[in-house]
């Protein structure tokens, strides 16, 4: 991260993985207008206590490297950005040629294992993501949201139906692409690719009118 190496183990307990891997299969969405926000909040609340080994690892790095607020956030987000992208589908994964979307087809042709299927709502809960390291956009944003919430950040998840994507936002002094929500300003952050800095989005997804804050920690 900016030339600074950080090392730690992304670990969850086997018993916690076994207990939580299917917990979203019993989740029933209510008629609340914020469908995704409520789903993400359920995951973060349920999985959070079982990510204590992750929290402790990041806290040890925080203390040993004497990181400030932004440096710590950059360390956490760049760690998750570094995990290779995988599709998480509600239905079964198919052969690459079965998809009309060229972006899906191209990724699966190069990496047939970069897909996990039959996952409720098409998103892995944080504990399962750490266990198998297969995560798409909102699988990552929920994990980052859960981690940074633990460290008292004002963190948000922003979704776009137009772009069919999910990113995070931080209410922190920063510049770049931002979204206002309930009187606060969240600087947006891409989490699915390496080297994206806070406030910088892909040129094909940077129109902030298409982004909506669906969940905040504060």
Coordinates of C-alpha atoms in Angstrom, one line a residue:
X1 CA 0.0 0.0 0.0
X2 CA 1.9 3.1 -1.3
X3 CA 5.1 1.1 -0.9
X4 CA 4.3 0.1 2.7
X5 CA 4.0 -3.7 3.2
X6 CA 1.5 -5.0 5.7
X7 CA 1.3 -8.7 6.7
X8 CA -1.4 -10.5 8.6
X9 CA -3.6 -13.6 8.5
X10 CA -7.2 -13.4 7.3
X11 CA -8.7 -16.0 9.7
X12 CA -12.1 -17.2 10.9
X13 CA -12.8 -20.1 13.1
X14 CA -14.1 -23.3 11.4
X15 CA -17.0 -23.5 13.9
X16 CA -18.1 -20.0 13.0
X17 CA -17.9 -20.7 9.3
X18 CA -20.0 -23.8 9.7
X19 CA -22.5 -22.0 11.9
X20 CA -22.9 -18.9 9.7
X21 CA -22.4 -20.1 6.1
X22 CA -26.1 -20.7 5.5
X23 CA -27.6 -18.2 7.8
X24 CA -28.9 -16.0 5.0
X25 CA -30.9 -18.9 3.6
X26 CA -33.5 -18.3 6.3
X27 CA -33.5 -14.5 5.9
X28 CA -36.8 -13.1 4.7
X29 CA -36.8 -9.6 3.3
X30 CA -39.5 -7.4 4.6
X31 CA -41.3 -4.8 2.5
X32 CA -39.0 -2.1 3.6
X33 CA -38.1 0.2 0.8
X34 CA -34.3 -0.1 1.5
X35 CA -34.1 -3.8 0.5
X36 CA -30.3 -4.0 0.1
X37 CA -29.5 -1.8 3.1
X38 CA -31.5 -4.0 5.4
X39 CA -30.0 -7.2 3.9
X40 CA -26.4 -5.8 4.3
X41 CA -27.1 -4.7 7.9
X42 CA -28.4 -8.2 8.8
X43 CA -25.2 -9.7 7.5
X44 CA -22.9 -7.2 9.2
X45 CA -24.7 -7.6 12.5
X46 CA -24.8 -11.4 12.4
X47 CA -21.2 -11.9 11.3
X48 CA -19.5 -9.1 13.1
X49 CA -18.8 -10.8 16.4
X50 CA -17.2 -13.8 14.5
X51 CA -14.7 -11.5 12.8
X52 CA -12.8 -10.8 16.0
X53 CA -9.7 -12.5 14.7
X54 CA -9.7 -10.2 11.7
X55 CA -10.3 -7.1 14.0
X56 CA -7.4 -8.2 16.2
X57 CA -5.1 -8.6 13.3
X58 CA -5.9 -5.2 11.9
X59 CA -5.6 -3.7 15.3
X60 CA -2.1 -5.1 15.8
X61 CA -1.0 -3.6 12.5
X62 CA -2.6 -0.3 13.4
X63 CA -0.7 -0.2 16.7
X64 CA 2.7 -1.4 15.4
X65 CA 2.7 0.9 12.3
X66 CA 1.2 3.9 14.2
X67 CA -1.3 4.5 11.4
X68 CA -3.5 7.6 11.3
X69 CA -7.2 7.4 10.5
X70 CA -6.8 7.6 6.7
X71 CA -3.7 5.3 6.6
X72 CA -5.6 2.6 8.5
X73 CA -8.6 2.8 6.2
X74 CA -6.3 2.6 3.2
X75 CA -4.6 -0.5 4.7
X76 CA -8.0 -2.3 5.2
X77 CA -9.4 -1.4 1.8
X78 CA -6.3 -2.2 -0.1
X79 CA -6.2 -5.6 1.6
X80 CA -9.7 -6.4 0.3
X81 CA -9.0 -4.9 -3.1
X82 CA -6.0 -7.3 -3.5
X83 CA -8.3 -10.4 -3.3
X84 CA -9.0 -11.5 -6.9
X85 CA -12.5 -10.9 -8.1
X86 CA -15.0 -13.7 -8.2
X87 CA -18.7 -13.7 -9.3
X88 CA -21.2 -14.7 -6.6
X89 CA -24.5 -15.8 -8.2
X90 CA -27.8 -16.7 -6.7
X91 CA -28.1 -19.4 -9.4
X92 CA -25.6 -22.0 -10.4
X93 CA -22.4 -20.9 -12.2
X94 CA -22.5 -21.8 -15.9
X95 CA -19.9 -22.4 -18.6
X96 CA -18.4 -19.1 -19.9
X97 CA -20.1 -19.4 -23.3
X98 CA -23.5 -19.5 -21.6
X99 CA -23.3 -15.8 -20.7
X100 CA -24.2 -13.0 -23.1
X101 CA -22.5 -10.4 -21.0
X102 CA -18.9 -10.3 -22.4
X103 CA -17.4 -9.1 -19.2
X104 CA -18.7 -12.2 -17.4
X105 CA -17.7 -14.5 -20.2
X106 CA -14.2 -13.1 -20.5
X107 CA -13.4 -13.4 -16.8
X108 CA -14.7 -16.9 -16.6
X109 CA -12.8 -18.0 -19.7
X110 CA -9.6 -16.8 -18.0
X111 CA -10.5 -18.1 -14.6
X112 CA -13.2 -20.9 -14.5
X113 CA -13.0 -21.0 -10.7
X114 CA -13.8 -17.3 -10.3
X115 CA -17.4 -18.1 -9.6
X116 CA -19.5 -19.4 -6.7
X117 CA -23.1 -20.2 -7.3
X118 CA -26.3 -21.0 -5.4
X119 CA -25.7 -18.3 -2.9
X120 CA -28.8 -16.6 -1.4
X121 CA -29.3 -13.1 -2.7
X122 CA -26.0 -13.4 -4.8
X123 CA -23.8 -12.2 -1.9
X124 CA -21.6 -14.1 0.5
X125 CA -21.7 -13.2 4.2
X126 CA -18.4 -11.8 5.5
X127 CA -17.3 -15.0 7.4
X128 CA -17.8 -17.1 4.3
X129 CA -15.9 -14.6 2.2
X130 CA -12.9 -14.9 4.5
X131 CA -13.1 -18.7 4.4
X132 CA -13.0 -19.1 0.6
X133 CA -11.9 -15.6 -0.6
X134 CA -14.5 -15.5 -3.4
X135 CA -16.1 -12.1 -3.5
X136 CA -17.9 -9.8 -5.9
X137 CA -18.7 -6.1 -5.3
X138 CA -21.2 -6.2 -2.4
X139 CA -19.6 -9.2 -0.8
X140 CA -16.6 -6.9 -0.4
X141 CA -18.4 -3.8 0.6
X142 CA -20.3 -5.6 3.4
X143 CA -17.0 -7.0 4.8
X144 CA -15.3 -3.6 4.6
X145 CA -18.3 -1.9 6.2
X146 CA -18.3 -4.4 9.0
X147 CA -14.5 -4.0 9.7
X148 CA -14.4 -0.2 9.5
X149 CA -17.6 0.1 11.6
X150 CA -15.8 -1.9 14.3
X151 CA -13.1 0.8 14.3
X152 CA -15.6 3.6 14.7
X153 CA -15.5 4.9 11.1
X154 CA -18.6 6.6 9.6
X155 CA -18.7 4.2 6.7
X156 CA -21.4 3.8 4.0
X157 CA -22.3 1.3 1.3
X158 CA -23.4 2.9 -2.0
X159 CA -25.3 0.9 -4.6
X160 CA -26.1 1.7 -8.2
X161 CA -28.9 -0.1 -10.1
X162 CA -27.7 1.7 -13.2
X163 CA -24.1 0.4 -13.0
X164 CA -25.2 -2.8 -11.2
X165 CA -22.4 -2.3 -8.7
X166 CA -21.6 -1.6 -5.0
X167 CA -18.9 0.5 -3.5
X168 CA -18.1 2.0 -0.1
X169 CA -18.0 5.6 1.1
X170 CA -16.3 7.2 4.1
X171 CA -17.2 10.4 5.9
X172 CA -13.6 11.5 6.3
X173 CA -11.6 14.5 5.0
X174 CA -10.8 13.5 1.4
X175 CA -11.2 14.7 -2.1
X176 CA -12.7 13.2 -5.2
X177 CA -16.1 11.6 -6.1
X178 CA -18.5 12.2 -3.2
X179 CA -22.1 11.5 -2.3
X180 CA -24.1 13.6 0.2
X181 CA -26.5 11.7 2.5
X182 CA -28.5 13.2 5.4
X183 CA -26.3 16.2 5.7
X184 CA -23.0 14.3 5.6
X185 CA -20.5 13.8 2.7
X186 CA -19.2 10.4 1.9
X187 CA -16.1 10.1 -0.4
X188 CA -16.6 7.0 -2.6
X189 CA -14.2 4.1 -2.9
X190 CA -14.0 1.3 -5.5
X191 CA -13.2 -2.1 -3.8
X192 CA -13.1 -4.7 -6.6
X193 CA -9.8 -3.7 -8.2
X194 CA -6.3 -2.9 -6.9
X195 CA -4.8 0.6 -6.7
X196 CA -8.1 2.5 -6.6
X197 CA -7.6 5.4 -4.2
X198 CA -10.4 7.0 -2.2
X199 CA -12.5 9.4 -4.3
X200 CA -11.5 7.8 -7.6
X201 CA -14.0 5.7 -9.6
X202 CA -13.8 4.0 -12.9
X203 CA -14.6 6.5 -15.7
X204 CA -17.5 4.3 -16.8
X205 CA -19.1 4.5 -13.3
X206 CA -18.2 8.0 -12.0
X207 CA -21.6 9.8 -12.5
X208 CA -22.6 10.1 -8.9
X209 CA -26.2 10.8 -9.7
X210 CA -26.4 7.0 -10.3
X211 CA -25.2 6.1 -6.8
X212 CA -27.3 5.9 -3.7
X213 CA -26.3 5.4 -0.1
X214 CA -28.2 2.3 1.2
X215 CA -26.5 1.8 4.6
X216 CA -24.5 3.9 7.0
X217 CA -22.8 3.0 10.2
X218 CA -23.7 6.2 12.0

